[in-house]
Coordinates of C-alpha atoms in Angstrom, one line a residue:
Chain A
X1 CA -7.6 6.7 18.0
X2 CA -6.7 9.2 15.1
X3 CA -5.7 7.7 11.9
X4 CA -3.0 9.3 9.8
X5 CA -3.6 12.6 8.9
X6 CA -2.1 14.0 5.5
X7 CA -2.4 17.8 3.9
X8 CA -2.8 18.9 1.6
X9 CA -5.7 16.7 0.3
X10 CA -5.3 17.7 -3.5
X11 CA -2.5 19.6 -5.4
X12 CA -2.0 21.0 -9.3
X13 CA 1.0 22.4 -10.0
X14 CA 2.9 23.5 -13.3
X15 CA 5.7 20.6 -14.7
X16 CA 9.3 22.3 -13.2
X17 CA 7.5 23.4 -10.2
X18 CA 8.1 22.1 -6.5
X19 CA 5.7 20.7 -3.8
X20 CA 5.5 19.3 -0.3
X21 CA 3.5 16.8 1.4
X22 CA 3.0 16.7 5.1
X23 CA 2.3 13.4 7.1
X24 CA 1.6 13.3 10.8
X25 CA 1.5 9.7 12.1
X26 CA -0.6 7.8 14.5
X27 CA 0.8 8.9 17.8
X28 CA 3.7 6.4 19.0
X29 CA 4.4 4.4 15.8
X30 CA 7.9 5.0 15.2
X31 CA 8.0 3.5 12.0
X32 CA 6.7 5.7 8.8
X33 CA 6.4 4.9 5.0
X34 CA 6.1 7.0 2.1
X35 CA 4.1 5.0 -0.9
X36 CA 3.3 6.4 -4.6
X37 CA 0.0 5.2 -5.7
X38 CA -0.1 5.9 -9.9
X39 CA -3.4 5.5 -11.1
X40 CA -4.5 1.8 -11.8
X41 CA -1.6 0.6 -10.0
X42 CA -0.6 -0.6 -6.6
X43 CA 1.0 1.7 -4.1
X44 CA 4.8 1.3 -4.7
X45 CA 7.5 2.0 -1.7
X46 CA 9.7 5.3 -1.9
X47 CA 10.7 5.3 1.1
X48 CA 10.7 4.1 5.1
X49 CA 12.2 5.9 8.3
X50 CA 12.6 4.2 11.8
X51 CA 12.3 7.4 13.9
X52 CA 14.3 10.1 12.6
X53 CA 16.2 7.8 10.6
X54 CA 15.9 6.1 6.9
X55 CA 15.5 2.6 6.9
X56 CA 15.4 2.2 2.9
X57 CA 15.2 4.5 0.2
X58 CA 15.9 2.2 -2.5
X59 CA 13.4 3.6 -4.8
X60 CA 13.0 6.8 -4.1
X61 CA 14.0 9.2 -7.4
X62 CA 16.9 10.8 -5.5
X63 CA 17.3 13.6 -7.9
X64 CA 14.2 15.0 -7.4
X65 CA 12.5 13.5 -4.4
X66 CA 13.5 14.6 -0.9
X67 CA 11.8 13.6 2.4
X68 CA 12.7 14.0 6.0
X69 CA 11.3 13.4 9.3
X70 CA 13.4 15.5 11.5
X71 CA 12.1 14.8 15.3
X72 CA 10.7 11.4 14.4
X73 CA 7.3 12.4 14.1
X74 CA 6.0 14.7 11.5
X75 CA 7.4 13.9 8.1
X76 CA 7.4 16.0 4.8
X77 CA 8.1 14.2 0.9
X78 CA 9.4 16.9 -1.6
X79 CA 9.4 17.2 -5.3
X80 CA 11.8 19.4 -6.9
X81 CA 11.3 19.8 -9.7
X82 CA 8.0 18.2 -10.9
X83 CA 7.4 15.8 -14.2
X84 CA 4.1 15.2 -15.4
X85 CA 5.1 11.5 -14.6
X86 CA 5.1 12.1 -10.4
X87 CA 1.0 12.8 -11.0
X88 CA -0.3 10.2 -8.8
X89 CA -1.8 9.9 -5.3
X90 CA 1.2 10.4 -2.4
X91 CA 0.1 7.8 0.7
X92 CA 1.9 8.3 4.1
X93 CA 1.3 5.1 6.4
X94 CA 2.7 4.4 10.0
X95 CA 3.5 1.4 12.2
X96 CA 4.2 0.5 15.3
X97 CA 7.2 -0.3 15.0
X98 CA 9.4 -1.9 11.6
X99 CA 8.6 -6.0 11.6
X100 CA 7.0 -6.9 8.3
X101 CA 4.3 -8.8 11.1
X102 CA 3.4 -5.0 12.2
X103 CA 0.3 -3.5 10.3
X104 CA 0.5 -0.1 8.1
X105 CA -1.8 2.2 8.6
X106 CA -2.4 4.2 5.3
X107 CA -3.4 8.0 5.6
X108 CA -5.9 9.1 2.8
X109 CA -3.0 10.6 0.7
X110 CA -2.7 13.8 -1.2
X111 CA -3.6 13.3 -5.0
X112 CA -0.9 15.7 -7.3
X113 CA -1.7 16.7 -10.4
X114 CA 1.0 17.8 -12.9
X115 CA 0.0 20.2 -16.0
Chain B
X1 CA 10.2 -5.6 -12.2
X2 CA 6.7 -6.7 -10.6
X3 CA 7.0 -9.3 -7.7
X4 CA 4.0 -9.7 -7.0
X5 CA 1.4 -10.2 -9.9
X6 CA -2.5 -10.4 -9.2
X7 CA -5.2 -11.2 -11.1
X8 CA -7.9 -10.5 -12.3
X9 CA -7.6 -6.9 -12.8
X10 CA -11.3 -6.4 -12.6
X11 CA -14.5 -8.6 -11.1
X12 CA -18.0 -8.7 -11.3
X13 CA -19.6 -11.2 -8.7
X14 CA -23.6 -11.1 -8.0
X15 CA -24.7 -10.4 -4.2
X16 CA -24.3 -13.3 -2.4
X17 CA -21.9 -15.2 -4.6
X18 CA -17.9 -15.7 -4.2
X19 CA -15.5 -13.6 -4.7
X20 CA -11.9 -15.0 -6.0
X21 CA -8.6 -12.9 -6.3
X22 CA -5.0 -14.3 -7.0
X23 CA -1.5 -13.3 -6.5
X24 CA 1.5 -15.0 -7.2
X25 CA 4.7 -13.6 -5.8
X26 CA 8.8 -14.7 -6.7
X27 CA 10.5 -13.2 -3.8
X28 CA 10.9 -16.7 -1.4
X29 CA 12.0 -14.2 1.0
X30 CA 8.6 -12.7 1.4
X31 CA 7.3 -13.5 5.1
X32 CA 4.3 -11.7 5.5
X33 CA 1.4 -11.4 2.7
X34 CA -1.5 -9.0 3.8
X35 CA -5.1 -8.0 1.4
X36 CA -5.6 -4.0 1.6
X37 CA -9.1 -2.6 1.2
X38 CA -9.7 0.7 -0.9
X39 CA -12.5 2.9 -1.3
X40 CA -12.3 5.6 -3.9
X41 CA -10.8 8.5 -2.4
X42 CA -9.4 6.7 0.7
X43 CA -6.1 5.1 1.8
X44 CA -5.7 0.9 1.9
X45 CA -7.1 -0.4 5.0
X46 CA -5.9 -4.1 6.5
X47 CA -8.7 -6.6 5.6
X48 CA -6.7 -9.7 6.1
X49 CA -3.6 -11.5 6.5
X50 CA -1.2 -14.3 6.5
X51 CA 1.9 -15.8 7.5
X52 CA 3.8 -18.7 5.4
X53 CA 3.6 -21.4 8.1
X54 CA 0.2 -21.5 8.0
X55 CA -2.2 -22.5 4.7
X56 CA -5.4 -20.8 5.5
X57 CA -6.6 -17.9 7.3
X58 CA -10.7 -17.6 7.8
X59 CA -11.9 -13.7 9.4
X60 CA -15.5 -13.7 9.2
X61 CA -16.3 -13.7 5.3
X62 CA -13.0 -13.4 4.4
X63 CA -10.4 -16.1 3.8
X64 CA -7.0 -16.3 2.7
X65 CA -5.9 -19.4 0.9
X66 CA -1.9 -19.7 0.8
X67 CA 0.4 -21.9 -1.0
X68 CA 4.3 -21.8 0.1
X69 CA 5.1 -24.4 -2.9
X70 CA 3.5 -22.6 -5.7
X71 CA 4.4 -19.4 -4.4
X72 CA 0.8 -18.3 -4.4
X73 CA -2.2 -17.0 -2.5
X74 CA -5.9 -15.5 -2.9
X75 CA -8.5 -13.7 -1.4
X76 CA -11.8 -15.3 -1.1
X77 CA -15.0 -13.5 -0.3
X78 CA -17.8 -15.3 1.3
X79 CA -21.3 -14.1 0.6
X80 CA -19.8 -11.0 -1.7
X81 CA -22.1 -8.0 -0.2
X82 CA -22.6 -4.4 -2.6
X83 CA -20.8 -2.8 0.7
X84 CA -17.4 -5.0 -0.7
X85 CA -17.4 -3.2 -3.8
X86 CA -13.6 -1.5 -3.7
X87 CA -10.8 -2.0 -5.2
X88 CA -8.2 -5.3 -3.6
X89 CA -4.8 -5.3 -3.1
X90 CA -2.3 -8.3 -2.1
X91 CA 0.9 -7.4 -0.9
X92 CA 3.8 -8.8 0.4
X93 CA 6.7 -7.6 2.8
X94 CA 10.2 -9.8 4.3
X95 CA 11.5 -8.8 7.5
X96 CA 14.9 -7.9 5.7
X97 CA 18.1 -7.3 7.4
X98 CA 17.9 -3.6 8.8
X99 CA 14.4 -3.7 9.3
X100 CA 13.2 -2.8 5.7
X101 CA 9.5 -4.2 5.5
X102 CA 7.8 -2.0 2.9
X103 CA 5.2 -3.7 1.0
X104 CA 5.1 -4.5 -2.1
X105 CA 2.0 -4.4 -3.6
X106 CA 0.2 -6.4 -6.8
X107 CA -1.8 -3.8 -8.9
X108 CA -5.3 -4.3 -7.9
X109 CA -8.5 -6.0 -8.5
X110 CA -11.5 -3.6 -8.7
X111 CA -14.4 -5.9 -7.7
X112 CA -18.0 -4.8 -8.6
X113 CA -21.1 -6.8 -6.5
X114 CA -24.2 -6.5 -8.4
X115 CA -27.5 -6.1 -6.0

């Protein structure tokens, strides 16, 4: 079974500059979660979609972080515009389905770098 | 705020020995506390995981010890091997009204076995 796949893998950008992180999910989990993994810390929620649609977003910095998952597959986390804060390590993880009893399954994340 | 507080934040444990890792969490709400496994460069992987009805949860060399009253729980590894050299997590999740179950993680232990 194929994990979670993630691209890019690594990313430096300028501060003020915008980026994009694609997910693609294990195949039939209709639950998806965006985590932001700071360095020394534990991955933190930004946010979760049940199919196409969010289930919380509660954290997520809505003035500058977008994310979408249009056909409730595929899903793509924004940043518009960067601060050198949002360096850390993006994780995308799936689930069967929402149920705190279902597991995640963490992709290997795209590290950003903000200069 | 942090809801979920683990400690220690790093461990040395000789081959062979026991490994110990706490967390203590506030939320009573929390129903599902799961340990994540992470390699450098790699996304958390599921190593074990409980449910508050029960106390204690054994998987080979890995056990979790949980206490509902204290609002705690811990990792302990059996026979600590150089291959479980990583970096811990402990996490917990509700299954919230809506189906919001994003965990929330402690920050990490990075456990060292010495050969």
């Amino acid at each position: 079974e194929a994990g979670v796949a993630q691209s890019p893998r690594y990313k430096i950008i300028e501060k003020r500059q915008s980026v994009a992180f694609w997910c693609n999910p294990i195949s039939g989990h209709a639950t998806l979660y965006w985590y932001q993994q700071i360095l020394g810390q534990g991955p933190k929620l930004l946010i979760q979609f049940q199919n196409n649609g969010v289930v919380d977003d509660s954290q997520l910095p809505k003035d500058r972080f977008s994310a979408e998952r249009l056909k409730g597959v595929d899903s793509t986390l924004k940043i518009q515009p960067a601060k050198l804060e949002d360096s850390a390590v993006y994780l995308c993880a799936s689930s069967l389905d929402r149920g705190s009893f279902n597991e995640q399954f963490f992709g290997p994340g795209t590290r950003l770098t903000v200069l | 705020q942090q809801q979920v507080k683990q400690s220690p934040q790093s461990l040395i444990v000789q081959k062979g020995g026991i490994s110990i890792i706490n967390c203590a969490y506030e939320n009573t709400a929390f129903d599902y506390f799961p340990w994540y496994q992470q390699f450098p460069g790699k996304g958390p992987a599921l190593l074990i995981a409980i449910r508050p009805d029960v106390s204690e949860k054994k998987e080979g060399r890995f056990t979790i010890s949980f206490n509902k009253s204290a609002k705690q729980f811990s990792l302990h590894i059996m026979d600590s091997q150089p291959g479980d050299s990583a970096t811990y997590f402990c996490a917990a999740s509700s299954s919230r009204v809506g189906g919001a179950d994003g965990l929330t993680f402690g920050k990490g232990t990075h456990l060292i076995i010495q050969p």
